[in-house]
Short mmCIF file of C-alpha atoms in Angstrom, two decimals:
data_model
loop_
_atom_site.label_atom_id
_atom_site.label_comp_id
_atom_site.label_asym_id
_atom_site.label_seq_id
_atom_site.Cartn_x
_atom_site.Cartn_y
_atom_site.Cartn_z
CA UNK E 1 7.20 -14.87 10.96
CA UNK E 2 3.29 -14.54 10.39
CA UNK E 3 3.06 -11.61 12.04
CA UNK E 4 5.42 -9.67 10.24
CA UNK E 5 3.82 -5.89 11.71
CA UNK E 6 2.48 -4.29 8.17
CA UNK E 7 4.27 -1.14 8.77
CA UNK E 8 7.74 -2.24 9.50
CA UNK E 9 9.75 -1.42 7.09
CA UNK E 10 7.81 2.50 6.97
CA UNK E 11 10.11 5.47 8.26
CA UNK E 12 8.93 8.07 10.87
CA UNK E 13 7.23 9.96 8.33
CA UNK E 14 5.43 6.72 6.96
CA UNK E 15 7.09 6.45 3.64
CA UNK E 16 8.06 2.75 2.52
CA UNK E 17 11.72 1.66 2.90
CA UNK E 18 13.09 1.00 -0.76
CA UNK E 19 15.53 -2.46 -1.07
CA UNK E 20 16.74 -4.25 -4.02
CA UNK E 21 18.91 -7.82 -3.67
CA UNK E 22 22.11 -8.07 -5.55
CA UNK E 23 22.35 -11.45 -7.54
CA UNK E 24 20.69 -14.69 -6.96
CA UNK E 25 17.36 -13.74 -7.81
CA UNK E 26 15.56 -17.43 -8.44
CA UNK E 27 17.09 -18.62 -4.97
CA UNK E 28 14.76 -19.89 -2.65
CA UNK E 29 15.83 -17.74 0.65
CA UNK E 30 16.01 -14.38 -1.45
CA UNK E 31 12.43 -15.62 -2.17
CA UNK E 32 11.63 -15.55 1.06
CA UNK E 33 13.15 -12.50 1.78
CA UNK E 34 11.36 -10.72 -0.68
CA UNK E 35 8.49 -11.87 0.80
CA UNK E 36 9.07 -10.58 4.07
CA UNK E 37 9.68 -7.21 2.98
CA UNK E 38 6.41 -6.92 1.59
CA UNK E 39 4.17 -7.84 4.09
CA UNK E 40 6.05 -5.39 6.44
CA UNK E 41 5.45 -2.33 3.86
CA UNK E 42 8.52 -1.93 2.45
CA UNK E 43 9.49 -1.56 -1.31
CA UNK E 44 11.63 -4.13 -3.26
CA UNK E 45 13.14 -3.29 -7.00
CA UNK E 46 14.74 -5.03 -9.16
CA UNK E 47 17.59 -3.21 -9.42
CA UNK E 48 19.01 -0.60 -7.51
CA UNK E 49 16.73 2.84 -7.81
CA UNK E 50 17.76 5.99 -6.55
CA UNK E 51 20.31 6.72 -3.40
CA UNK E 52 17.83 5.80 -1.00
CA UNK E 53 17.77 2.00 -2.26
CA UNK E 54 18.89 -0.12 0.72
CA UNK E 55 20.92 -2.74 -1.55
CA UNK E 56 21.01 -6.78 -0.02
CA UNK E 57 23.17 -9.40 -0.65
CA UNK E 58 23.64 -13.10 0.98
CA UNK E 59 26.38 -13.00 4.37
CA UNK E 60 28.20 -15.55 2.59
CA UNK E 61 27.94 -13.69 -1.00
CA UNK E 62 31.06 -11.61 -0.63
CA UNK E 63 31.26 -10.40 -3.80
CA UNK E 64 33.13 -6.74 -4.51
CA UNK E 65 31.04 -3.62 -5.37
CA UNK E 66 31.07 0.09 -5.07
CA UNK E 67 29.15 1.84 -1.96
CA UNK E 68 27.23 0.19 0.54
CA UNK E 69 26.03 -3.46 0.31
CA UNK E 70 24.20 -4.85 3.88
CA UNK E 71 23.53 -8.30 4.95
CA UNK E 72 19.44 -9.79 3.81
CA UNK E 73 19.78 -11.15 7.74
CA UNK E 74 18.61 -7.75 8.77
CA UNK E 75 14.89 -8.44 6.84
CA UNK E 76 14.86 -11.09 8.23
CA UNK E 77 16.18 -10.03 12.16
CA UNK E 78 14.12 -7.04 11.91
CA UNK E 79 10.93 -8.99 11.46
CA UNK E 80 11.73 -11.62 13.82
CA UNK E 81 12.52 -8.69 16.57
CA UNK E 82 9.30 -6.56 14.77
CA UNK E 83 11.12 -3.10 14.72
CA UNK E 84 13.70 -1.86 12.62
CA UNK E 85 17.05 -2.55 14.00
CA UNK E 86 20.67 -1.13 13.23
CA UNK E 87 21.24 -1.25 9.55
CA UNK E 88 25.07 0.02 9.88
CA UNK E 89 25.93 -3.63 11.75
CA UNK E 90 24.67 -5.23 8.61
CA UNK E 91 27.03 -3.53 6.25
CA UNK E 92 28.65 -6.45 4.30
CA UNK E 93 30.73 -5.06 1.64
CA UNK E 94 32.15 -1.59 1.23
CA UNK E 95 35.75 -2.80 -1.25
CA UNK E 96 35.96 -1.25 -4.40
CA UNK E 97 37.48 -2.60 -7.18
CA UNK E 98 38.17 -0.68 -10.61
CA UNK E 99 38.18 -3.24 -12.77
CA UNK E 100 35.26 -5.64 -10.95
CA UNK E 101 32.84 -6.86 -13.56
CA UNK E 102 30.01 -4.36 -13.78
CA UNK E 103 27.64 -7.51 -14.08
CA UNK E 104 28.57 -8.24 -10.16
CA UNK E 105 26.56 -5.49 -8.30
CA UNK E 106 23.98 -3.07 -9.39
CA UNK E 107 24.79 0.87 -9.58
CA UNK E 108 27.18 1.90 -7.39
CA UNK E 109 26.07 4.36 -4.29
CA UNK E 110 28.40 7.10 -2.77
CA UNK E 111 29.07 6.54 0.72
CA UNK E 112 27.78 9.64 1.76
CA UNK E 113 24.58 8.36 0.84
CA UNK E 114 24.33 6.46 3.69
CA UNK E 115 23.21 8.97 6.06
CA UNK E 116 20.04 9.29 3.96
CA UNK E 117 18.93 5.49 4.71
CA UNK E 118 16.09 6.23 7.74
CA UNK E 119 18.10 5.08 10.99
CA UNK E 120 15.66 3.54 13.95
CA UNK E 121 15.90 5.86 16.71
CA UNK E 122 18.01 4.01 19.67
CA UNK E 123 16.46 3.73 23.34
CA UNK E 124 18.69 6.96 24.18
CA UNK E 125 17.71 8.80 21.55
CA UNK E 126 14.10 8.50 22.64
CA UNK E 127 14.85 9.31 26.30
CA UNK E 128 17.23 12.55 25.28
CA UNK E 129 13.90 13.70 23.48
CA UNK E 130 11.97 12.97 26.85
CA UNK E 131 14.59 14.69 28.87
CA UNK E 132 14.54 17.76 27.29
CA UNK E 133 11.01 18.31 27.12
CA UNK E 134 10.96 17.35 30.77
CA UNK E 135 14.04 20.10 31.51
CA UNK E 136 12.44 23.24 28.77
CA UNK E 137 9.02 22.50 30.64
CA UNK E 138 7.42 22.64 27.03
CA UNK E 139 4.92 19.38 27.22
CA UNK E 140 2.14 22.09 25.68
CA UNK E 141 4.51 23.22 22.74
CA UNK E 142 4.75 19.54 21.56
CA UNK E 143 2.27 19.84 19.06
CA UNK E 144 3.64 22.66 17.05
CA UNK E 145 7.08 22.96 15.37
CA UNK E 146 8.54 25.62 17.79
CA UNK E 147 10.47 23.16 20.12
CA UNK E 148 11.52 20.10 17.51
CA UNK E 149 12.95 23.47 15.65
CA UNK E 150 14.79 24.28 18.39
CA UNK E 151 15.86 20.71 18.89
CA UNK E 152 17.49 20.33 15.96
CA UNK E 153 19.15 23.95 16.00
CA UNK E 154 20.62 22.58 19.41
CA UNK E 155 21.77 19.36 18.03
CA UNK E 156 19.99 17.61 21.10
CA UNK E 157 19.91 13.88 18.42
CA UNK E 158 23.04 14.55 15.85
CA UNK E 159 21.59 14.04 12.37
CA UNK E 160 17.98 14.15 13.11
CA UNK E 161 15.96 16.88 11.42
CA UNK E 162 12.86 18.20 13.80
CA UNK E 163 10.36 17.05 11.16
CA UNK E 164 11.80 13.43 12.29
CA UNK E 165 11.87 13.97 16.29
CA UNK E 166 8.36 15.13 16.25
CA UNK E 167 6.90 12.38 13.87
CA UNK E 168 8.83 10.04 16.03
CA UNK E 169 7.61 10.79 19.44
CA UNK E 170 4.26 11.37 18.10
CA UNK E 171 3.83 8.10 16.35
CA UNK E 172 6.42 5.62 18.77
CA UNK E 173 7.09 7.53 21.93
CA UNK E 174 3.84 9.16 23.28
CA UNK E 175 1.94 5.78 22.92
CA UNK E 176 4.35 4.32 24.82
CA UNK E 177 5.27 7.12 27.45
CA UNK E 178 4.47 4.93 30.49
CA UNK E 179 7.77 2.75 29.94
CA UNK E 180 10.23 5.50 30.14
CA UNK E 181 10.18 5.10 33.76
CA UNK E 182 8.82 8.37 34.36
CA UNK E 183 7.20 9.32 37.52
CA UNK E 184 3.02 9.44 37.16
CA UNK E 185 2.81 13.21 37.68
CA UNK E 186 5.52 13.52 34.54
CA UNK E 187 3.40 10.97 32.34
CA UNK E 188 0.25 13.14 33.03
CA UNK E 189 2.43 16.34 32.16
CA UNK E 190 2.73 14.53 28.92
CA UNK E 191 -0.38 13.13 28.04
CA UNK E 192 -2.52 16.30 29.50
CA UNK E 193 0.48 18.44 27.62
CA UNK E 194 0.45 20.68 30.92
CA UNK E 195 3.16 21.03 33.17
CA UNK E 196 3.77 19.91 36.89
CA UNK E 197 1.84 22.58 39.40
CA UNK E 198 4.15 25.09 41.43
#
């Protein structure tokens, strides 16, 4: 995994994802892990810090804790496939147990936090973005905030906020536009930000 891309582990918005590996920290494959997250941008503590902290732990380490633990096989799947994939089907361990020694995970994380851990847009996603600029006829308007606004007020992608659409199809869709299948006269419409002639 050489060429781990240097900005894989950044969200939409370019801001380093934050991990932190539960237990084990002298063990050769958390060593490597560790590794891997850095040369793809991300962040790794020590410890758990803040709610946004995506907290690791070995497949085989099934050890109880409070909130969300996920599997260190998605560093590691993520750089092999070099794009963020699916953290929720990495989630590892989700029991709590009151009287668990507090030396056995870091500091705990309310579910609810999850939804705040930056989610790779899916292959749908990206084409119900495409669709409805295609459909509103608004390829000029992609620049501003107007539409994304809109967007989000319609609930076109459920729990994406319209400063993450447009970031997204700025930064990973638009330089890609031509694999969406779309017709050349709709790719132009995008790329010239004009729409089709009457």
């Amino acid at each position: 995994m050489d060429s781990v891309l240097p900005v894989l582990f950044l969200d939409d918005e370019g801001t380093p994802l934050e991990f932190a590996l539960r237990g084990y920290s002298s063990d050769s494959s958390y060593s490597s892990v560790s590794l891997l997250i850095k040369k793809g941008g991300g962040i790794l503590h020590v410890k758990r810090d803040g709610p946004h902290t995506i907290l690791l732990e070995k497949p085989e380490s099934r050890m109880f804790c409070e909130g969300e633990c996920f599997s260190i096989m998605y560093i590691t799947d993520c750089c092999e496939a070099n794009r963020l994939l699916d953290l929720n089907k990495y989630r590892d361990c989700k029991s709590d147990v009151e009287d668990a020694d507090e030396s056995l995970y870091l500091e705990p994380r309310p579910s609810k936090q999850l939804k705040n851990i930056p989610r790779p847009y899916s292959d749908n996603e990206k084409k119900l973005i495409i669709d409805w600029i295609m459909r509103n006829k608004c390829y000029s308007a992609v620049g501003g905030n107007s539409i994304w606004i809109q967007m989000e007020s319609e609930e076109v992608l459920e729990g994406r906020s319209w400063q993450s659409m447009k970031e997204h199809f700025r930064k990973q869709i638009m330089p890609s536009i031509k694999k969406f299948g779309l017709s050349e006269k709709h790719v132009k419409c995008f790329k010239q930000r004009t729409s089709l002639p009457k």
